[in-house]
XYZ file of C-alpha atoms in Angstrom:
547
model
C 241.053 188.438 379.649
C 243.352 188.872 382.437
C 241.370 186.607 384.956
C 241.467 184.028 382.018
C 245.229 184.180 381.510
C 245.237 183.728 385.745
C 243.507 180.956 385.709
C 245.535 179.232 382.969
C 248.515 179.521 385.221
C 247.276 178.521 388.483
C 245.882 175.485 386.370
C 249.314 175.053 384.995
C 250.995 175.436 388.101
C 249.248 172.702 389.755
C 249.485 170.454 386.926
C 253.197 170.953 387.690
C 253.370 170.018 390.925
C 250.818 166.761 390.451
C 253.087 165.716 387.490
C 256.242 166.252 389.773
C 254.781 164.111 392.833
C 253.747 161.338 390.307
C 256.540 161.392 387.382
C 259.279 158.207 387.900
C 262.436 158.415 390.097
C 264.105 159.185 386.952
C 263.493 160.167 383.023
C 265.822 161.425 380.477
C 265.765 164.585 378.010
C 267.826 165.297 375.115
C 269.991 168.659 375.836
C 270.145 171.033 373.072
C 273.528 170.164 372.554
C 272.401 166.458 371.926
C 273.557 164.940 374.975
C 271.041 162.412 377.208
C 270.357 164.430 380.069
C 269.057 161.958 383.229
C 267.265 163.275 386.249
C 267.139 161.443 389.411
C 266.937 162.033 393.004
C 269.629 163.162 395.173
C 272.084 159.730 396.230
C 270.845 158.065 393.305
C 273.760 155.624 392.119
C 274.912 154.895 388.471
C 276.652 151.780 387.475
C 278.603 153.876 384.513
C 282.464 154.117 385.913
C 283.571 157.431 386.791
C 280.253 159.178 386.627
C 281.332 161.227 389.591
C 284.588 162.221 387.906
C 284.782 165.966 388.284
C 288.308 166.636 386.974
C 287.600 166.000 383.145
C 286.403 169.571 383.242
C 285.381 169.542 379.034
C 283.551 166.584 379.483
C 279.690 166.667 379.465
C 279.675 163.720 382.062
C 279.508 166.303 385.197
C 276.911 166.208 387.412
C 275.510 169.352 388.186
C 273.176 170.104 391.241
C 269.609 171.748 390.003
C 267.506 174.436 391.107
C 265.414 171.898 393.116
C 267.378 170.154 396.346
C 265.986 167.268 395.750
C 267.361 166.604 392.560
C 270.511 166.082 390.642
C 270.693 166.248 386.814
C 273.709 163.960 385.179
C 274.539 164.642 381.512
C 275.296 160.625 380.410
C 275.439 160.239 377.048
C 275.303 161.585 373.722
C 273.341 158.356 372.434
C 270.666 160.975 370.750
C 273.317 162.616 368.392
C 272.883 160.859 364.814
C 275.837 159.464 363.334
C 276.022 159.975 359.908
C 279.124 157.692 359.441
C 277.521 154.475 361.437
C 281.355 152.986 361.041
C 281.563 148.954 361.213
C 284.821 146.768 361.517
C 283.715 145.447 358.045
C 282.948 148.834 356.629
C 285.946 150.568 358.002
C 288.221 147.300 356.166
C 286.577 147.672 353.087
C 286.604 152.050 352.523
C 289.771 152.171 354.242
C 293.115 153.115 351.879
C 296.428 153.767 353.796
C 297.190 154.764 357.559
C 300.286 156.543 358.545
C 301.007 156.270 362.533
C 301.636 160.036 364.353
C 304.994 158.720 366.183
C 306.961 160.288 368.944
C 304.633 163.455 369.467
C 301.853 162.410 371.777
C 303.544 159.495 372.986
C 307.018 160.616 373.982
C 307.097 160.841 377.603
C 310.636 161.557 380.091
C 310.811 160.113 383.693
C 307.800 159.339 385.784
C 304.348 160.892 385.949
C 304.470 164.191 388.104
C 300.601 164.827 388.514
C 300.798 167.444 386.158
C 299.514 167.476 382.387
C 303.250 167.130 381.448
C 302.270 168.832 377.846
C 305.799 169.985 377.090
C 306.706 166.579 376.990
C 305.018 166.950 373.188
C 308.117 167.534 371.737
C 310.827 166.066 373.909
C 311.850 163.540 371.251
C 312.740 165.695 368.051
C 309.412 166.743 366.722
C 307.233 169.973 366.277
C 304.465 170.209 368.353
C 301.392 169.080 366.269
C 299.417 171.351 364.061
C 296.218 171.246 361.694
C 298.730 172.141 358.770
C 301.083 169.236 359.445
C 297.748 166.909 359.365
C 296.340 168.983 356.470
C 299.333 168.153 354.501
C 299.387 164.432 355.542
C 295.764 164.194 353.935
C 297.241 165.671 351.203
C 299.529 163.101 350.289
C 296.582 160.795 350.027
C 296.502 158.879 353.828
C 292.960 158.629 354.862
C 293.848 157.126 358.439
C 295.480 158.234 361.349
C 297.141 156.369 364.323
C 297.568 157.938 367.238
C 300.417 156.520 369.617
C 299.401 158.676 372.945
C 300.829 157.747 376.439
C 298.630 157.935 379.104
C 300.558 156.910 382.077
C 302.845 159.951 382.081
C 300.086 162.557 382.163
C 298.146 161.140 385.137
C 297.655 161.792 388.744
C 296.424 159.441 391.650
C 292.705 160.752 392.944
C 291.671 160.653 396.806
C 290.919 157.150 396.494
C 294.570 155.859 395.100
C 293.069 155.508 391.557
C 295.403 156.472 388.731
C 293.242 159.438 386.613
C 294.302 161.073 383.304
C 294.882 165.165 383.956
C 292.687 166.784 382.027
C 294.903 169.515 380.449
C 295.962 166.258 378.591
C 293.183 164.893 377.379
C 291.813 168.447 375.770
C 294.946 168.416 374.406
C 294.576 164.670 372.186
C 291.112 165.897 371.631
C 292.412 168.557 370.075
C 295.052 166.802 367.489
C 292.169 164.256 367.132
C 290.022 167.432 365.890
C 292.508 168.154 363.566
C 291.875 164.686 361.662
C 288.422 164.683 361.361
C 287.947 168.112 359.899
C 289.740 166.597 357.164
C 287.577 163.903 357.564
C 289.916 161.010 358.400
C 289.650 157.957 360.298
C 291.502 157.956 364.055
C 292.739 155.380 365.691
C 293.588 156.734 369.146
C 296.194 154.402 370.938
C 297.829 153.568 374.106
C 301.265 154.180 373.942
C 304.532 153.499 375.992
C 302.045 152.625 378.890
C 303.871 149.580 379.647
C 304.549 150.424 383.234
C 301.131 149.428 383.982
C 299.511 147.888 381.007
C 301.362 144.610 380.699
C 301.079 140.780 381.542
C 302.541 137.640 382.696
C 302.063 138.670 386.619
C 300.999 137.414 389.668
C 297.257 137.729 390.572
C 297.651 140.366 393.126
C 299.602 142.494 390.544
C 297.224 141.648 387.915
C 294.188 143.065 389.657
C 296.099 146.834 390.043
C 296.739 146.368 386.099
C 292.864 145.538 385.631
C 291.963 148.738 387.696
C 294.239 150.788 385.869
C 292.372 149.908 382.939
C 289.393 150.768 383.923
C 290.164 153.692 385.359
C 292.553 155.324 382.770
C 290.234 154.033 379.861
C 286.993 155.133 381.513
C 288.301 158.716 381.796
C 289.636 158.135 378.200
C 286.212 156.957 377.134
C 284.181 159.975 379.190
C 285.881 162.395 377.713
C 285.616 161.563 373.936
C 282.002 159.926 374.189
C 280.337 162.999 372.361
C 282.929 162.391 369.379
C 281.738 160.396 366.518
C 282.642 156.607 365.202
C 285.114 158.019 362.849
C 287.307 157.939 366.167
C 288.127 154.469 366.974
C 290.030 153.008 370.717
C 292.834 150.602 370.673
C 293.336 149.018 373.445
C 297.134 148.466 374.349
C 300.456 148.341 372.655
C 302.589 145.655 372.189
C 301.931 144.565 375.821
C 304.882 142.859 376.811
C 304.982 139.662 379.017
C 306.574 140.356 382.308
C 307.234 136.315 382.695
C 309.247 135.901 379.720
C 310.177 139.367 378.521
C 309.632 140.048 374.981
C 308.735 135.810 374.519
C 305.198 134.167 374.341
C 303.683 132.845 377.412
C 299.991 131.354 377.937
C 299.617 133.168 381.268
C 300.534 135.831 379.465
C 298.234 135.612 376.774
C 295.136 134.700 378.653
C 296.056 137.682 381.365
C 295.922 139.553 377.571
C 292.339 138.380 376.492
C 291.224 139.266 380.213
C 292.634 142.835 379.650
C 291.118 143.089 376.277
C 287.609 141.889 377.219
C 287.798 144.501 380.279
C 288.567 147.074 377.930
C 285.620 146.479 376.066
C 283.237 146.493 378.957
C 284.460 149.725 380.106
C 284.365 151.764 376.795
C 280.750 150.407 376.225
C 279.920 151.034 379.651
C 280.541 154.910 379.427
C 277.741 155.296 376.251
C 277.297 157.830 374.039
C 279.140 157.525 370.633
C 281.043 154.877 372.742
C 278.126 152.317 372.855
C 278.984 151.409 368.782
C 282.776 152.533 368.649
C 285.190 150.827 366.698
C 287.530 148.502 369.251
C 290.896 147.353 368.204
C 292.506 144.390 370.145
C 296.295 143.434 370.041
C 297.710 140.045 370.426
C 300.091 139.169 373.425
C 303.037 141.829 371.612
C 301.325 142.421 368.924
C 303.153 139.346 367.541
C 302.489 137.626 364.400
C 303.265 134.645 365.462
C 301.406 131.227 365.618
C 301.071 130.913 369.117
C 300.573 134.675 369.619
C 297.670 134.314 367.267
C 296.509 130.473 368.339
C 296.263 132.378 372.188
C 294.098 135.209 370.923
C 290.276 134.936 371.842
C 287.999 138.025 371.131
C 286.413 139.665 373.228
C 282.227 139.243 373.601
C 280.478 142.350 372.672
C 277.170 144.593 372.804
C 277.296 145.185 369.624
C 277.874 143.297 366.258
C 280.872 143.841 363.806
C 282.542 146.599 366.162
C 286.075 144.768 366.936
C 289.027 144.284 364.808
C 292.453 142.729 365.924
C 295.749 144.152 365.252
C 299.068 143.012 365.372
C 302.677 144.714 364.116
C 305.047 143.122 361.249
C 308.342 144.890 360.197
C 310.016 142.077 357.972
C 312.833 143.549 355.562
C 311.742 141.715 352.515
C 310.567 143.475 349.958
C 309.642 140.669 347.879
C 307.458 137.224 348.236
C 309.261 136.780 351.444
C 306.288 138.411 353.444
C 303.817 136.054 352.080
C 303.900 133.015 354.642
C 303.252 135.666 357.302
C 300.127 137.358 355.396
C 298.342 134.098 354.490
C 298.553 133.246 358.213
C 297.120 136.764 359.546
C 294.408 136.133 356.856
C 293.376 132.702 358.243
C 293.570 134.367 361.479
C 291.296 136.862 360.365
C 288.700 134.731 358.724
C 288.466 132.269 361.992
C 287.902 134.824 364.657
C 285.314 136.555 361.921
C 286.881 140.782 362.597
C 289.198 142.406 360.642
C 292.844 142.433 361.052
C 294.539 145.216 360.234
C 298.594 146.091 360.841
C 299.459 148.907 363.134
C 302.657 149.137 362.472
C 305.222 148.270 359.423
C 308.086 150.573 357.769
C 310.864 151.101 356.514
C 314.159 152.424 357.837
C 315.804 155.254 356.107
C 319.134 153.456 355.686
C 317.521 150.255 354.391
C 320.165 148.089 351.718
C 320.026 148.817 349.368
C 318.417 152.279 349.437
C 317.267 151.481 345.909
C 315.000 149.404 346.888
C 313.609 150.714 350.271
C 310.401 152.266 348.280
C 309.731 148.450 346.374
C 309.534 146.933 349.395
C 306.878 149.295 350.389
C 304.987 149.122 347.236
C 304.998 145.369 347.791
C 304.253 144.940 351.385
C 300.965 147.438 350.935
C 300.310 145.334 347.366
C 300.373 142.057 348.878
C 298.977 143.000 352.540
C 295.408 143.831 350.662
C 296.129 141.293 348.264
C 294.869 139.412 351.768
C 292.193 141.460 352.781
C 295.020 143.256 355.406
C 294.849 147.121 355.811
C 297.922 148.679 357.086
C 299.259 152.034 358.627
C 302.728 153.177 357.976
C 305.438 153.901 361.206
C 306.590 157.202 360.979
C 308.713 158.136 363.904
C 310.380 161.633 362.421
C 313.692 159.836 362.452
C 314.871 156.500 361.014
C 311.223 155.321 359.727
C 310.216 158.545 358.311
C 308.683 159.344 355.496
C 307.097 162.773 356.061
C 309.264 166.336 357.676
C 306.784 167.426 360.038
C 308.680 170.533 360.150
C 309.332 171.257 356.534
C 306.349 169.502 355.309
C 308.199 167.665 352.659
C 308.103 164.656 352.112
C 310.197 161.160 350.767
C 307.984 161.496 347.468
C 309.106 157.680 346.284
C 307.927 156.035 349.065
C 304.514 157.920 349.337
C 304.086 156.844 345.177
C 304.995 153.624 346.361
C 302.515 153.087 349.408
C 299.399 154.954 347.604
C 299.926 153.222 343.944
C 301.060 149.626 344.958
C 302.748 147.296 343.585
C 303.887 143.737 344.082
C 307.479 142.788 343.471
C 308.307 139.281 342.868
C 312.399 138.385 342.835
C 314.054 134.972 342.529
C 313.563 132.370 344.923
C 317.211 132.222 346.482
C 318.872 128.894 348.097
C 316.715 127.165 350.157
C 318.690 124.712 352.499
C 315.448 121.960 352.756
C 318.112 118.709 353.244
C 319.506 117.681 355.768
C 323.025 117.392 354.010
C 322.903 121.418 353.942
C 323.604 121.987 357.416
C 326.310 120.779 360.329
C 325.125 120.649 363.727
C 328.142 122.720 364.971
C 328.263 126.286 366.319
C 330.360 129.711 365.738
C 332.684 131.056 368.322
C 331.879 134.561 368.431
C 335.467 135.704 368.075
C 336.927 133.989 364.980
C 334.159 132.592 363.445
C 335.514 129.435 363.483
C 333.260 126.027 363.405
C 333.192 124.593 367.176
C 331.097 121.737 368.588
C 328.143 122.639 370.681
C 326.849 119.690 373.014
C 325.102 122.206 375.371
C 323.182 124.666 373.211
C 322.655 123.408 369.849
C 323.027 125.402 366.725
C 322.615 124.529 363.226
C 325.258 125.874 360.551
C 324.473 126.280 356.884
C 326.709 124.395 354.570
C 326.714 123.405 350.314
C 330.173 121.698 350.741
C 330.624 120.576 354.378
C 332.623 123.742 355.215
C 329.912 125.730 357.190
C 330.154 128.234 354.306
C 327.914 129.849 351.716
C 329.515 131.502 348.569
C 328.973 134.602 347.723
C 327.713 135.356 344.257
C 330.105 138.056 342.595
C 329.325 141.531 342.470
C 326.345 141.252 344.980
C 326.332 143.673 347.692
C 323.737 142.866 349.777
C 322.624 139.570 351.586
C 318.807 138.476 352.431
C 318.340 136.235 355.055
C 314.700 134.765 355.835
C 313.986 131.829 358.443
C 310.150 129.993 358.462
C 310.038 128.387 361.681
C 306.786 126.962 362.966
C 305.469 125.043 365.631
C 308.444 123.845 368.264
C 311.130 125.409 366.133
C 309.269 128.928 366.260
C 311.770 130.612 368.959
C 314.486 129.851 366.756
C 316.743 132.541 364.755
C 319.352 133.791 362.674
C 322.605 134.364 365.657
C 325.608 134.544 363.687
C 326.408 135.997 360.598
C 330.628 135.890 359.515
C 331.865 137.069 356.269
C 335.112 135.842 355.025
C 337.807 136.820 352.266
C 339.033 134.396 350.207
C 341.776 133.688 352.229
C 339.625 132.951 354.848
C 340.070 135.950 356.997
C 337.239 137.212 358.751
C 336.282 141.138 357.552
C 332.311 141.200 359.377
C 330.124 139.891 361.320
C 326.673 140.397 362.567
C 326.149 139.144 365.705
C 322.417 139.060 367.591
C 321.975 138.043 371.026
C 317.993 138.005 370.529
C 318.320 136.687 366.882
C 316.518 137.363 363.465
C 314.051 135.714 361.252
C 314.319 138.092 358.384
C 317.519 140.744 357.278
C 318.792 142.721 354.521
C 322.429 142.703 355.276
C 325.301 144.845 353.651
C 328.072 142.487 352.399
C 331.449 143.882 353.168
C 334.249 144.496 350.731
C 336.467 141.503 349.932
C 333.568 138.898 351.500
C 333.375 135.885 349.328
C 331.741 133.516 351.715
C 329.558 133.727 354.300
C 328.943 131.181 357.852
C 325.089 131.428 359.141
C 324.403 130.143 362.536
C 320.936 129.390 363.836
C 319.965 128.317 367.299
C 317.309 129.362 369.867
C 317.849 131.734 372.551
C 315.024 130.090 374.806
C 315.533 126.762 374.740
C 318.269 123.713 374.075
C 317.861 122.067 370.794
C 318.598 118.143 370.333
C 320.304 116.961 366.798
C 316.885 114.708 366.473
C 314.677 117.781 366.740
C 316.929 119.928 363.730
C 316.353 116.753 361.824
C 312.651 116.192 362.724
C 311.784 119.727 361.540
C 314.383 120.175 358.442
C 312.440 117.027 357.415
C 308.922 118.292 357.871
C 310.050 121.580 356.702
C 308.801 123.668 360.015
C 312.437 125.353 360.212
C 313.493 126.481 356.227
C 316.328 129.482 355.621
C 316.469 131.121 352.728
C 319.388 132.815 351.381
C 319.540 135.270 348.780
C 321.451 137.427 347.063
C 321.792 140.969 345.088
């Protein structure tokens, strides 16, 4: 028996080492954790980014040396692990209810990054530092997606070879918040976040290749480190990347630079495998803007893998009636020619909205008539003037979490629409007195029902909507001046914007009885012909209301 059980293992033995001399240069196993675990000969090369990245310590992408010299083993991916959710765009847009955005924790940041994990900086802008209760209680309230704003920039460090690489302190730290959410089975959205130091546009081509490594370096390491976490976890890319050219404007170097970005995210995500290979990718427009030409400019990304991208963009109008349709109906044409979901990332309220009665209709109504259009949205909650939860009381602003979880859409009356060309004077306001002036170099357009270059004021109303639909050439133009007169014609507010306005909900002060609106571009001079051109074809229409 015992020369028997010999043999069997000298057998076995060499067996072993003929296998060994014959198997490939490299095979895979499945770990018992459920990670792919490659083998390959010492100095083999991978074309995965990062795969030598030793500093993400949590991560199971380390390679570590084996008993045998000869041989490395490299734990890749976690491709093996079922998902039970199998999450697509479509899917997501369909089961999806209401998100509610995670601001100023994760993404505050102070000064510039200091190589360390910076995880004080947490709370440096008002709020606790993040706990399962807080998220517990969010759940709660009936939100079934989470945004995370993180910043990235401000918790890095710059490897041997000049490459910008996210501390690792840092990253277990999101992955723990993100942890959190799904135990109570929630969707993530994990953002980038006040990263606009080096995630931006409208540069030169030398300074656009450093952008395009920082990319791929801070979202490979971003990628690496959550690959073993499932689809319920979903990237977006960038946010509200600003145009360097023409700050806070549209530009189409801009916007292409954009679509380069976003296609180069993609790559790298897929490229790092795992639960990454089918992840959920969310691409911004040029500023997240809503805007024709922000949207006309978008292009989407190719993929690996079918019905895994959705779009996003950011809309904060203060209407809370029909007023947000125009902009809806254009983000669902949007939607239906680029074929991915398109979901909001960021609307609110402010706490001091006018009237405060009516702060929790207009959310009611924005969530009503956003999925009225097939448009999912998640709610801005700073902790300060957009908030609707305490994070450190867990309490909450009950009305406006009815509102957004049992929506409703309000419909009010239709206000004066100045569509003629006899309702306006091709004047200006001086910014001191208010007073009509002409305006050869600029040109403005004043509202006027009596040649005056005033609007009445309805009495008793205390509060003043303003909403402009520009399109096409007139769609950098604005609200600038907004002077309230007595009725003796004495001036008792104003509300002056340098940048301008397309929408407002403005307080009327006491004794106003007449009102002079001033709109102009702050881009561009505007001929007499061109206000007549589009006040005729109705591509630049105010409307004024009233309550």
């Amino acid at each position: 028996m015992f020369r028997i059980k010999k043999f069997r293992v000298i057998i076995g033995f060499i067996v072993s080492i003929i296998l060994f001399f014959l198997m490939p240069l490299s095979f895979e196993a499945v770990s018992e954790h459920g990670y792919s675990l490659f083998i390959a000969p010492k100095g083999s090369t991978f074309t995965s980014p990062h795969i030598y990245h030793e500093s993400v310590l949590d991560s199971p992408y380390i390679y570590q040396e084996s008993a045998l010299d000869s041989l490395y083993f490299y734990h890749v991916s976690a491709a093996s692990k079922k998902d039970t959710h199998e999450l697509t765009a479509s899917s997501f847009a369909k089961s999806m209810n209401v998100g509610w955005n995670l601001g100023n924790s994760l993404d505050s940041h102070y000064q510039e990054p200091t190589g360390d994990a910076n995880l004080g900086q947490e709370t440096i802008w008002g709020q606790p530092k993040i706990t399962k209760e807080q998220i517990d209680y969010v759940k709660s309230l009936g939100f079934d997606t989470i945004r995370i704003p993180v910043s990235w920039y401000y918790h890095t460090y710059t490897d041997a070879n000049g490459n910008l690489r996210v501390h690792p302190d840092w990253l277990k730290r999101v992955k723990e918040v993100v942890g959190y959410c799904l135990s109570n089975d929630m969707y993530v959205i994990l953002d980038s976040h006040h990263d606009g130091k080096i995630f931006h546009a409208g540069v030169s081509a030398s300074e656009f290749e450093k952008i395009k490594a920082d990319v791929t370096s801070i979202w490979g390491d971003i990628s690496m480190y959550f690959a073993d976490t499932d689809t319920r976890v979903m990237f977006e890319a960038f946010n509200e990347p600003d145009n360097y050219e023409k700050y806070w404007q549209f530009g189409k170097k801009a916007a292409s630079q954009i679509n380069e970005m976003n296609q180069l995210f993609v790559n790298v995500v897929r490229s790092t495998g795992g639960y990454n290979s089918e992840r959920i990718l969310v691409l911004p427009t040029l500023l997240d803007g809503n805007g024709e030409k922000f949207l006309d400019a978008f292009v989407l990304p190719k993929d690996t893998v079918p019905d895994r991208l959705m779009a996003t963009v950011h809309f904060y109008p203060q209407f809370f009636d029909q007023g947000v349709e125009p902009v809806f109906a254009r983000l669902e044409s949007f939607s239906k020619r680029i074929g991915v979901p398109v979901i909001i990332g960021e609307w609110g309220t402010k706490t001091g909205y006018k009237p405060s009665s009516l702060r929790s209709v207009h959310a009611g109504n924005y969530v009503a008539r956003a999925k009225a259009h097939g448009l999912n949205c998640i709610y801005w909650d700073n902790g300060s003037d957009f908030a609707i939860i305490d994070r450190k009381k867990l309490t909450c602003n009950q009305a406006m979490i009815d509102a957004i979880m049992h929506p409703a859409a309000f419909t009010s009356n239709e206000g004066e629409t100045f569509s003629e060309w006899k309702d306006f004077l091709f004047m200006t306001v001086d910014q001191s007195s208010g007073a009509l002036k002409e305006d050869p170099n600029w040109g403005t357009l004043v509202l006027s029902q009596d040649g005056t270059g005033l609007v009445p004021i309805p009495e008793g109303a205390s509060t003043m909507s303003l909403q402009l639909l520009c399109y096409g050439d007139m769609n950098t133009h604005a609200f600038h001046y907004v002077y309230f007169f007595n009725k003796n014609n004495a001036l008792v507010g104003n509300k002056n914007s340098w940048d301008g306005f397309t929408d407002s909900m403005i307080e009327i002060p006491e004794g106003a009885v007449s009102v002079r609106i001033g709109i102009n571009s702050a881009t561009r001079k505007t001929k007499k012909k061109e206000y007549q051109e589009a006040i005729k074809k109705k591509t630049l229409v105010p409307i004024v209301k009233f309550y």
